[in-house]
CSV table of C-alpha atoms and ligand atoms in Angstrom, one decimal:
chain,number,residue,atom,x,y,z
A,1,MET,CA,-17.0,17.4,-22.6
A,2,ALA,CA,-13.8,15.6,-23.5
A,3,ARG,CA,-10.5,17.3,-23.0
A,4,ALA,CA,-7.4,16.5,-25.0
A,5,PRO,CA,-4.9,14.5,-23.0
A,6,VAL,CA,-1.7,16.4,-22.2
A,7,PHE,CA,1.1,14.2,-23.4
A,8,LEU,CA,4.0,15.4,-21.3
A,9,ALA,CA,6.2,12.7,-22.7
A,10,LEU,CA,6.0,10.2,-25.5
A,11,LEU,CA,8.0,7.5,-24.1
A,12,CYS,CA,9.1,4.6,-26.3
A,13,LEU,CA,9.0,2.0,-23.6
A,14,THR,CA,9.2,-0.9,-26.0
A,15,ASP,CA,10.6,-3.3,-23.4
A,16,PHE,CA,7.9,-2.5,-21.0
A,17,ALA,CA,5.3,-2.9,-23.7
A,18,LEU,CA,6.6,-6.3,-24.7
A,19,ALA,CA,6.7,-7.4,-21.0
A,20,GLY,CA,3.0,-6.5,-20.9
A,21,GLY,CA,2.3,-8.8,-23.8
A,22,ALA,CA,1.2,-5.9,-26.0
A,23,ASP,CA,2.2,-5.4,-29.5
A,24,GLY,CA,4.6,-2.6,-30.2
A,25,ARG,CA,4.6,0.8,-28.5
A,26,LYS,CA,2.1,2.4,-26.3
A,27,MET,CA,1.8,6.0,-25.4
A,28,VAL,CA,2.1,7.2,-21.8
A,29,GLY,CA,0.1,10.4,-21.0
A,30,VAL,CA,-1.2,12.6,-18.2
A,31,TYR,CA,-4.9,13.0,-18.0
A,32,GLU,CA,-6.6,15.8,-15.9
A,33,LEU,CA,-10.0,15.4,-14.3
A,34,LYS,CA,-11.3,18.9,-13.4
A,35,LYS,CA,-14.4,20.0,-11.6
A,36,GLY,CA,-14.3,23.7,-10.6
A,37,ASP,CA,-11.1,24.3,-8.6
A,38,PHE,CA,-10.8,20.5,-7.8
A,39,SER,CA,-8.3,18.9,-10.1
A,40,VAL,CA,-6.8,15.4,-10.2
A,41,LYS,CA,-4.1,14.3,-12.7
A,42,ILE,CA,-3.7,10.6,-13.5
A,43,SER,CA,-1.2,8.8,-15.7
A,44,ASN,CA,-1.8,5.5,-17.4
A,45,TRP,CA,1.8,4.8,-16.3
A,46,GLY,CA,1.0,2.6,-13.3
A,47,ALA,CA,-2.5,4.0,-13.0
A,48,THR,CA,-0.7,6.8,-11.0
A,49,ILE,CA,-2.3,9.7,-9.2
A,50,MET,CA,0.2,12.4,-10.0
A,51,SER,CA,-1.5,15.4,-8.3
A,52,ILE,CA,-4.7,16.3,-6.4
A,53,VAL,CA,-5.4,20.0,-6.1
A,54,THR,CA,-7.9,21.1,-3.5
A,55,PRO,CA,-8.8,24.4,-1.8
A,56,ASP,CA,-8.3,25.3,1.9
A,57,SER,CA,-10.8,27.3,4.0
A,58,LYS,CA,-9.4,30.6,2.5
A,59,GLY,CA,-9.7,29.2,-1.1
A,60,ASN,CA,-5.9,28.7,-1.4
A,61,LEU,CA,-5.2,25.8,-3.7
A,62,ALA,CA,-2.5,23.2,-3.0
A,63,ASP,CA,-1.4,19.9,-4.4
A,64,VAL,CA,-1.9,17.5,-1.5
A,65,VAL,CA,0.0,14.5,-2.9
A,66,LEU,CA,3.7,13.8,-3.1
A,67,GLY,CA,5.2,13.0,-6.5
A,68,PHE,CA,7.3,14.2,-9.4
A,69,ASP,CA,7.1,16.8,-12.1
A,70,THR,CA,7.8,14.5,-15.0
A,71,LEU,CA,6.6,11.0,-16.0
A,72,GLY,CA,10.2,9.9,-16.5
A,73,GLU,CA,10.9,10.2,-12.8
A,74,TYR,CA,7.9,7.9,-12.0
A,75,VAL,CA,9.5,5.1,-14.1
A,76,ASN,CA,12.5,4.9,-11.7
A,77,ASP,CA,10.6,5.7,-8.6
A,78,THR,CA,11.1,3.3,-5.7
A,79,SER,CA,8.9,5.1,-3.2
A,80,TYR,CA,5.7,4.2,-5.0
A,81,PHE,CA,4.4,7.8,-5.3
A,82,GLY,CA,0.7,7.5,-6.2
A,83,PRO,CA,0.3,4.2,-8.3
A,84,LEU,CA,-2.1,1.4,-8.1
A,85,THR,CA,-0.1,-1.6,-7.0
A,86,GLY,CA,-0.8,-5.3,-7.7
A,87,ARG,CA,-1.2,-8.1,-8.7
A,88,VAL,CA,-0.6,-8.8,-5.0
A,89,ALA,CA,0.2,-5.6,-3.2
A,90,GLN,CA,2.1,-5.4,0.1
A,91,ARG,CA,4.8,-7.8,1.2
A,92,MET,CA,4.7,-11.5,0.4
A,93,ALA,CA,7.0,-13.7,2.4
A,94,ARG,CA,9.8,-15.1,0.2
A,95,GLY,CA,7.7,-14.3,-2.8
A,96,ARG,CA,6.3,-17.8,-2.4
A,97,PHE,CA,2.8,-19.2,-2.1
A,98,VAL,CA,0.9,-22.5,-2.6
A,99,LEU,CA,-2.4,-22.5,-4.4
A,100,ASP,CA,-4.4,-25.7,-5.0
A,101,GLY,CA,-1.3,-27.7,-4.2
A,102,LYS,CA,1.1,-26.0,-6.6
A,103,VAL,CA,4.0,-23.9,-5.4
A,104,TYR,CA,4.5,-20.5,-7.1
A,105,HIS,CA,7.5,-18.2,-6.9
A,106,THR,CA,7.2,-14.5,-7.7
A,107,TYR,CA,9.8,-11.9,-8.3
A,108,LEU,CA,11.7,-10.8,-5.1
A,109,ASN,CA,12.1,-7.1,-4.9
A,110,ASP,CA,12.2,-6.4,-1.2
A,111,GLY,CA,15.2,-8.3,0.1
A,112,LYS,CA,14.2,-11.9,0.5
A,113,ASN,CA,10.5,-11.0,0.0
A,114,ALA,CA,8.2,-9.6,-2.8
A,115,ILE,CA,6.5,-6.3,-2.5
A,116,HIS,CA,3.7,-4.7,-4.6
A,117,GLY,CA,3.6,-7.4,-7.2
A,118,GLY,CA,7.3,-7.5,-8.1
A,119,HIS,CA,9.6,-5.2,-9.9
A,120,ARG,CA,7.2,-4.8,-12.8
A,121,GLY,CA,4.0,-5.0,-10.9
A,122,PHE,CA,0.9,-3.0,-12.0
A,123,SER,CA,2.5,0.2,-10.8
A,124,LYS,CA,5.3,-0.2,-13.4
A,125,VAL,CA,3.3,-1.0,-16.6
A,126,ILE,CA,1.4,1.0,-19.1
A,127,TRP,CA,-2.4,0.8,-18.8
A,128,THR,CA,-4.8,1.3,-21.7
A,129,VAL,CA,-7.0,4.4,-21.5
A,130,LYS,CA,-10.5,2.9,-22.2
A,131,GLU,CA,-12.6,6.1,-21.5
A,132,TYR,CA,-11.7,9.6,-20.6
A,133,VAL,CA,-14.0,12.6,-19.9
A,134,GLY,CA,-11.9,15.4,-18.4
A,135,GLY,CA,-14.7,17.9,-17.4
A,136,GLY,CA,-18.4,18.3,-16.8
A,137,ASP,CA,-20.4,17.0,-13.8
A,138,SER,CA,-18.5,13.8,-13.3
A,139,PRO,CA,-15.1,13.8,-15.0
A,140,TYR,CA,-13.6,10.3,-15.1
A,141,ILE,CA,-11.0,8.0,-16.6
A,142,THR,CA,-11.2,4.2,-17.0
A,143,LEU,CA,-7.9,2.4,-17.3
A,144,TYR,CA,-7.5,-1.2,-18.3
A,145,TYR,CA,-4.7,-3.7,-18.0
A,146,ARG,CA,-4.4,-7.3,-19.1
A,147,SER,CA,-2.0,-9.1,-16.8
A,148,PHE,CA,-0.7,-12.3,-18.4
A,149,ASP,CA,-0.2,-15.8,-17.2
A,150,GLY,CA,3.2,-16.0,-15.4
A,151,GLU,CA,3.7,-12.2,-15.1
A,152,GLN,CA,6.1,-11.7,-12.2
A,153,GLY,CA,5.3,-15.3,-11.3
A,154,PHE,CA,1.5,-15.1,-10.9
A,155,PRO,CA,-0.8,-17.7,-12.4
A,156,GLY,CA,-3.4,-17.0,-15.1
A,157,ASP,CA,-4.5,-14.1,-17.2
A,158,LEU,CA,-6.3,-11.3,-15.3
A,159,ASP,CA,-8.4,-8.5,-16.7
A,160,VAL,CA,-8.0,-5.4,-14.6
A,161,TYR,CA,-10.0,-2.1,-14.6
A,162,ALA,CA,-9.6,1.1,-12.6
A,163,THR,CA,-11.9,4.0,-12.8
A,164,TYR,CA,-11.1,7.4,-11.2
A,165,GLU,CA,-14.1,9.8,-11.0
A,166,LEU,CA,-14.8,13.2,-9.5
A,167,SER,CA,-18.2,14.1,-8.0
A,168,SER,CA,-19.6,16.9,-5.9
A,169,PRO,CA,-18.5,18.6,-3.9
A,170,TYR,CA,-14.9,17.4,-3.5
A,171,VAL,CA,-15.1,13.6,-3.9
A,172,LEU,CA,-12.7,11.3,-5.7
A,173,SER,CA,-13.8,7.7,-6.1
A,174,ILE,CA,-11.7,4.9,-7.3
A,175,ARG,CA,-13.3,1.7,-8.4
A,176,THR,CA,-11.2,-1.3,-9.4
A,177,ASN,CA,-12.1,-4.8,-10.5
A,178,ALA,CA,-10.2,-7.8,-11.6
A,179,THR,CA,-11.5,-11.0,-13.4
A,180,ALA,CA,-9.5,-14.2,-13.4
A,181,LEU,CA,-9.8,-15.5,-16.9
A,182,ASN,CA,-8.4,-19.0,-16.8
A,183,LYS,CA,-6.5,-19.9,-13.5
A,184,ALA,CA,-7.1,-19.2,-9.8
A,185,THR,CA,-4.8,-16.4,-8.6
A,186,PRO,CA,-4.3,-14.3,-5.5
A,187,VAL,CA,-5.3,-10.6,-6.0
A,188,ASN,CA,-4.8,-7.6,-3.8
A,189,PHE,CA,-4.6,-4.0,-5.0
A,190,LEU,CA,-3.8,-0.9,-3.1
A,191,GLN,CA,-3.5,2.8,-4.0
A,192,HIS,CA,-0.2,4.2,-2.8
A,193,VAL,CA,-0.9,7.9,-2.6
A,194,TYR,CA,1.3,9.9,-0.1
A,195,TRP,CA,-0.9,12.6,1.5
A,196,ASN,CA,0.2,16.0,2.9
A,197,LEU,CA,-2.9,18.0,3.4
A,198,GLY,CA,-0.8,21.1,4.0
A,199,GLY,CA,0.4,20.7,0.5
A,200,GLN,CA,3.2,18.5,-0.9
A,201,GLY,CA,6.6,19.9,0.2
A,202,SER,CA,5.1,21.9,3.1
A,203,GLY,CA,7.0,19.9,5.8
A,204,ASP,CA,6.1,16.8,7.8
A,205,ILE,CA,2.6,15.4,8.5
A,206,LEU,CA,3.2,14.8,12.2
A,207,GLY,CA,0.7,17.4,13.2
A,208,HIS,CA,-2.1,15.9,11.1
A,209,THR,CA,-4.9,14.4,13.3
A,210,LEU,CA,-5.8,10.8,12.3
A,211,GLN,CA,-8.8,8.8,13.3
A,212,LEU,CA,-9.2,5.2,12.2
A,213,SER,CA,-12.2,2.8,12.4
A,214,ALA,CA,-9.8,0.1,13.5
A,215,SER,CA,-10.0,-1.8,16.9
A,216,ARG,CA,-7.5,-4.4,15.8
A,217,TYR,CA,-4.1,-4.6,14.0
A,218,THR,CA,-1.8,-7.3,12.8
A,219,PRO,CA,1.6,-7.0,14.5
A,220,MET,CA,4.6,-7.1,12.1
A,221,ASP,CA,8.0,-8.6,12.5
A,222,GLU,CA,11.4,-7.0,11.6
A,223,GLU,CA,10.8,-7.8,7.9
A,224,LEU,CA,7.4,-6.0,8.1
A,225,LEU,CA,5.6,-9.3,7.7
A,226,PRO,CA,2.7,-10.5,9.9
A,227,SER,CA,4.5,-13.7,10.6
A,228,SER,CA,2.8,-14.4,13.9
A,229,GLY,CA,-0.6,-14.4,12.2
A,230,ARG,CA,-1.9,-12.6,15.3
A,231,VAL,CA,-4.7,-10.1,15.2
A,232,ASP,CA,-4.4,-8.0,18.4
A,233,PRO,CA,-6.5,-5.2,19.9
A,234,VAL,CA,-5.2,-1.7,19.5
A,235,ALA,CA,-6.4,-0.8,23.0
A,236,GLY,CA,-3.5,0.3,25.2
A,237,THR,CA,-1.0,0.3,22.3
A,238,ASN,CA,0.6,3.1,20.2
A,239,TYR,CA,-1.7,1.9,17.3
A,240,ASP,CA,-4.9,3.1,18.9
A,241,PHE,CA,-6.3,5.8,16.6
A,242,LEU,CA,-9.9,5.2,17.5
A,243,ALA,CA,-10.1,8.7,18.8
A,244,PRO,CA,-8.5,11.5,16.7
A,245,THR,CA,-4.8,11.6,17.5
A,246,PRO,CA,-1.9,13.5,16.0
A,247,ILE,CA,0.1,11.2,13.8
A,248,GLY,CA,3.3,12.4,15.5
A,249,ALA,CA,2.1,11.9,19.1
A,250,ARG,CA,3.7,8.4,19.5
A,251,ILE,CA,5.6,8.0,16.3
A,252,ARG,CA,9.0,7.7,18.0
A,253,LYS,CA,7.7,4.8,20.0
A,254,VAL,CA,6.8,2.6,17.0
A,255,LYS,CA,9.1,1.1,14.4
A,256,GLY,CA,8.4,-0.1,10.9
A,257,GLY,CA,11.3,-2.5,10.3
A,258,ASN,CA,14.5,-0.7,11.5
A,259,VAL,CA,13.1,2.9,11.4
A,260,PHE,CA,10.8,4.9,13.6
A,261,GLY,CA,7.3,5.4,12.2
A,262,TYR,CA,4.1,3.6,11.3
A,263,ASP,CA,4.2,0.8,8.7
A,264,ILE,CA,1.5,-1.3,10.0
A,265,ASN,CA,-1.7,-3.1,9.0
A,266,PHE,CA,-5.0,-2.3,10.7
A,267,VAL,CA,-8.1,-4.5,10.5
A,268,ILE,CA,-11.0,-2.1,9.7
A,269,ASP,CA,-14.1,-2.6,11.8
A,270,GLY,CA,-17.3,-3.7,10.0
A,271,GLU,CA,-17.5,-4.9,6.4
A,272,GLY,CA,-18.6,-3.6,3.0
A,273,MET,CA,-18.3,0.0,2.0
A,274,ARG,CA,-17.7,1.9,5.2
A,275,LYS,CA,-15.7,4.7,6.8
A,276,VAL,CA,-12.0,3.8,7.2
A,277,ALA,CA,-10.2,6.9,8.2
A,278,SER,CA,-10.5,10.6,8.6
A,279,VAL,CA,-7.6,13.1,8.7
A,280,ARG,CA,-7.4,16.8,9.4
A,281,ASP,CA,-4.6,19.2,9.1
A,282,GLY,CA,-5.2,22.0,11.6
A,283,LYS,CA,-2.9,24.5,9.9
A,284,SER,CA,-4.6,24.5,6.5
A,285,GLY,CA,-8.0,23.3,7.7
A,286,ARG,CA,-8.0,20.6,5.0
A,287,GLY,CA,-9.7,17.3,5.9
A,288,LEU,CA,-9.9,14.0,4.2
A,289,GLU,CA,-12.3,11.1,4.8
A,290,LEU,CA,-11.7,7.7,3.3
A,291,SER,CA,-14.2,5.0,2.8
A,292,ALA,CA,-13.5,1.6,1.3
A,293,ASN,CA,-14.8,-2.0,1.0
A,294,GLN,CA,-11.6,-3.8,2.0
A,295,PRO,CA,-11.0,-5.6,5.3
A,296,ALA,CA,-7.7,-3.9,6.2
A,297,MET,CA,-5.5,-0.8,5.7
A,298,GLN,CA,-1.8,-0.2,5.9
A,299,LEU,CA,-0.7,3.0,7.6
A,300,TYR,CA,2.7,4.1,6.3
A,301,THR,CA,4.2,7.4,7.4
A,302,GLY,CA,6.9,7.8,4.7
A,303,ASN,CA,9.5,6.4,7.1
A,304,PHE,CA,11.9,5.7,4.3
A,305,LEU,CA,11.8,9.0,2.5
A,306,ASN,CA,15.2,10.6,2.6
A,307,ASN,CA,16.3,13.5,0.5
A,308,THR,CA,13.9,12.5,-2.3
A,309,LYS,CA,13.7,15.1,-5.0
A,310,GLY,CA,10.0,15.8,-5.7
A,311,LYS,CA,7.7,18.3,-7.4
A,312,ASP,CA,8.5,22.0,-7.8
A,313,GLY,CA,12.1,21.5,-6.4
A,314,ASN,CA,10.8,20.2,-3.1
A,315,VAL,CA,12.8,17.6,-1.2
A,316,TYR,CA,10.9,15.0,0.7
A,317,ASN,CA,12.3,13.7,3.9
A,318,GLN,CA,11.0,11.3,6.6
A,319,TYR,CA,7.3,11.9,7.4
A,320,ALA,CA,6.8,14.3,4.4
A,321,GLY,CA,3.6,12.4,3.6
A,322,PHE,CA,1.6,9.4,4.7
A,323,CYS,CA,-0.3,6.6,3.0
A,324,LEU,CA,-3.7,5.1,3.8
A,325,GLU,CA,-3.6,1.9,1.8
A,326,THR,CA,-6.8,0.0,2.0
A,327,GLN,CA,-6.1,-3.6,1.2
A,328,ALA,CA,-6.6,-7.3,2.0
A,329,TYR,CA,-4.7,-8.7,5.0
A,330,PRO,CA,-1.0,-8.6,4.1
A,331,ASP,CA,0.7,-11.8,3.1
A,332,ALA,CA,-2.7,-13.5,3.2
A,333,VAL,CA,-1.5,-16.1,0.7
A,334,ASN,CA,0.7,-17.5,3.5
A,335,HIS,CA,-1.8,-17.2,6.3
A,336,PRO,CA,-4.8,-19.5,6.1
A,337,GLU,CA,-6.1,-17.8,9.3
A,338,PHE,CA,-6.5,-14.5,7.3
A,339,PRO,CA,-9.4,-14.0,4.8
A,340,SER,CA,-8.5,-15.6,1.5
A,341,ILE,CA,-7.5,-13.4,-1.5
A,342,THR,CA,-7.9,-16.2,-4.1
A,343,VAL,CA,-9.9,-15.2,-7.1
A,344,ARG,CA,-11.1,-18.2,-9.2
A,345,PRO,CA,-11.9,-18.1,-13.0
A,346,GLY,CA,-15.2,-16.3,-13.4
A,347,GLN,CA,-14.9,-14.6,-10.0
A,348,VAL,CA,-14.5,-10.9,-9.7
A,349,TYR,CA,-12.4,-8.9,-7.3
A,350,LYS,CA,-13.6,-5.5,-6.4
A,351,HIS,CA,-11.9,-2.8,-4.5
A,352,ASP,CA,-13.6,0.6,-4.2
A,353,MET,CA,-12.3,3.7,-2.4
A,354,VAL,CA,-14.0,7.1,-1.9
A,355,TYR,CA,-11.9,10.1,-0.8
A,356,LYS,CA,-13.9,13.0,0.4
A,357,PHE,CA,-12.1,16.3,0.9
A,358,SER,CA,-13.2,19.1,3.1
A,359,TYR,CA,-11.9,22.5,4.4
B,1,NAG,C1,16.2,5.7,-14.8
B,1,NAG,O1,17.3,4.9,-14.5
B,1,NAG,C2,18.1,4.5,-15.6
B,1,NAG,C3,19.1,3.5,-15.0
B,1,NAG,O2,19.7,3.9,-13.9
B,1,NAG,C4,18.7,5.7,-16.2
B,1,NAG,O3,19.5,5.4,-17.3
B,1,NAG,C5,17.6,6.7,-16.6
B,1,NAG,O4,18.2,7.9,-17.1
B,1,NAG,C6,16.7,7.0,-15.5
B,1,NAG,N1,15.5,7.8,-16.0
B,1,NAG,C7,15.1,8.9,-15.5
B,1,NAG,C8,14.0,9.6,-16.2
B,1,NAG,O5,15.7,9.4,-14.5
B,2,NAG,C1,-15.1,-3.6,-14.2
B,2,NAG,O1,-15.0,-2.2,-14.5
B,2,NAG,C2,-15.3,-1.8,-15.8
B,2,NAG,C3,-15.0,-0.3,-15.9
B,2,NAG,O2,-15.8,0.4,-15.0
B,2,NAG,C4,-16.7,-2.2,-16.1
B,2,NAG,O3,-17.0,-1.8,-17.5
B,2,NAG,C5,-16.9,-3.7,-15.9
B,2,NAG,O4,-18.2,-4.0,-16.1
B,2,NAG,C6,-16.5,-4.1,-14.5
B,2,NAG,N1,-16.5,-5.5,-14.5
B,2,NAG,C7,-17.1,-6.2,-13.6
B,2,NAG,C8,-17.1,-7.7,-13.7
B,2,NAG,O5,-17.7,-5.7,-12.6
B,3,NAG,C1,19.5,9.5,4.8
B,3,NAG,O1,20.5,9.1,3.9
B,3,NAG,C2,21.8,9.5,4.4
B,3,NAG,C3,22.8,9.3,3.2
B,3,NAG,O2,22.6,8.0,2.7
B,3,NAG,C4,22.1,8.8,5.7
B,3,NAG,O3,23.4,9.2,6.1
B,3,NAG,C5,21.0,9.1,6.7
B,3,NAG,O4,21.2,8.3,7.9
B,3,NAG,C6,19.7,8.8,6.1
B,3,NAG,N1,18.6,9.3,7.1
B,3,NAG,C7,17.6,8.5,7.4
B,3,NAG,C8,16.6,9.2,8.4
B,3,NAG,O5,17.4,7.4,7.0
């Protein structure tokens, strides 16, 4: 069964469309995937998850992701509420890398460094809706984006797909892939959803209990870069989440840059599709389990949120949500000791995530 997309806004983003190498205007919409009382809203603006509504143990529904009421607010968003980021997500030192002997400079949008693929990364472009089935057994949407040679400084054309699908009982899967068409290029995507299992706007997430399948992490410097290239054990540090631990238990003892909170990359134990994290909010009883096929995951606890106007008149402050960003090792392009993120013509990058909700 196909549902009609709800076009909240018909934005004439001509300059964005041209930047994307597309001809003329494209339409930005909001697409709902609905299965019983489980609902997910996606926009083709930045392949953004705008809302995820799930029940708690009493059947009360809440939207468990931070975001905005209108698409227009996502255009100017600097917190990255819910999009898929790329071509190379996370921070890249000085926006510079060398590939096959050639030096590349990408757009700098985080001080002296690049973050999330530049100021018009994949989170700030219009994707094409390839397929959309809003209801039935397995509602899904497939989005497509053709990234062009030189976009934000990256080499070669890249074909990108992202499919969001609901399955029983409360499972959201995200499958992404990217094919390099003519030049070797670094590729690393991540989904930047901010979670609050008590419901967005319900306060901070410090009481959520987090467990990570991560025995190691990559220490970060003041610029939030893994400049030492070290991979250290979490044992005996404030980054040890091997056993379920409240996010807030040690949060005032760690810093992400100049603020207190987690903004740190973990190396996930094992390889292939496997469990990465589980989280539980004792108050609502909602739980979330994340599996993915990536080597690493950034934990970010919304350290920089400060009086951000969000949905339903809510104001998001520090720790109002947290992100579990499965990814490659950060700044891998500048660290030959980390697994390579180079995708050569004909090769395919695949990043799959499965979010299982419980109550
Ligand atoms: C986005 O920012 C621009 C420039 O500051 C402003 O003109 C525009 O009104 C903003 N859009 C929204 C939807 O807030
Ligand atoms: C990428 O994903 C799309 C959409 O699911 C699919 O049609 C395509 O076959 C995938 N490409 C590769 C190379 O796996
Ligand atoms: C939030 O912003 C205000 C106004 O810019 C500033 O005074 C305050 O220190 C900020 N708080 C945090 C936690 O960053």
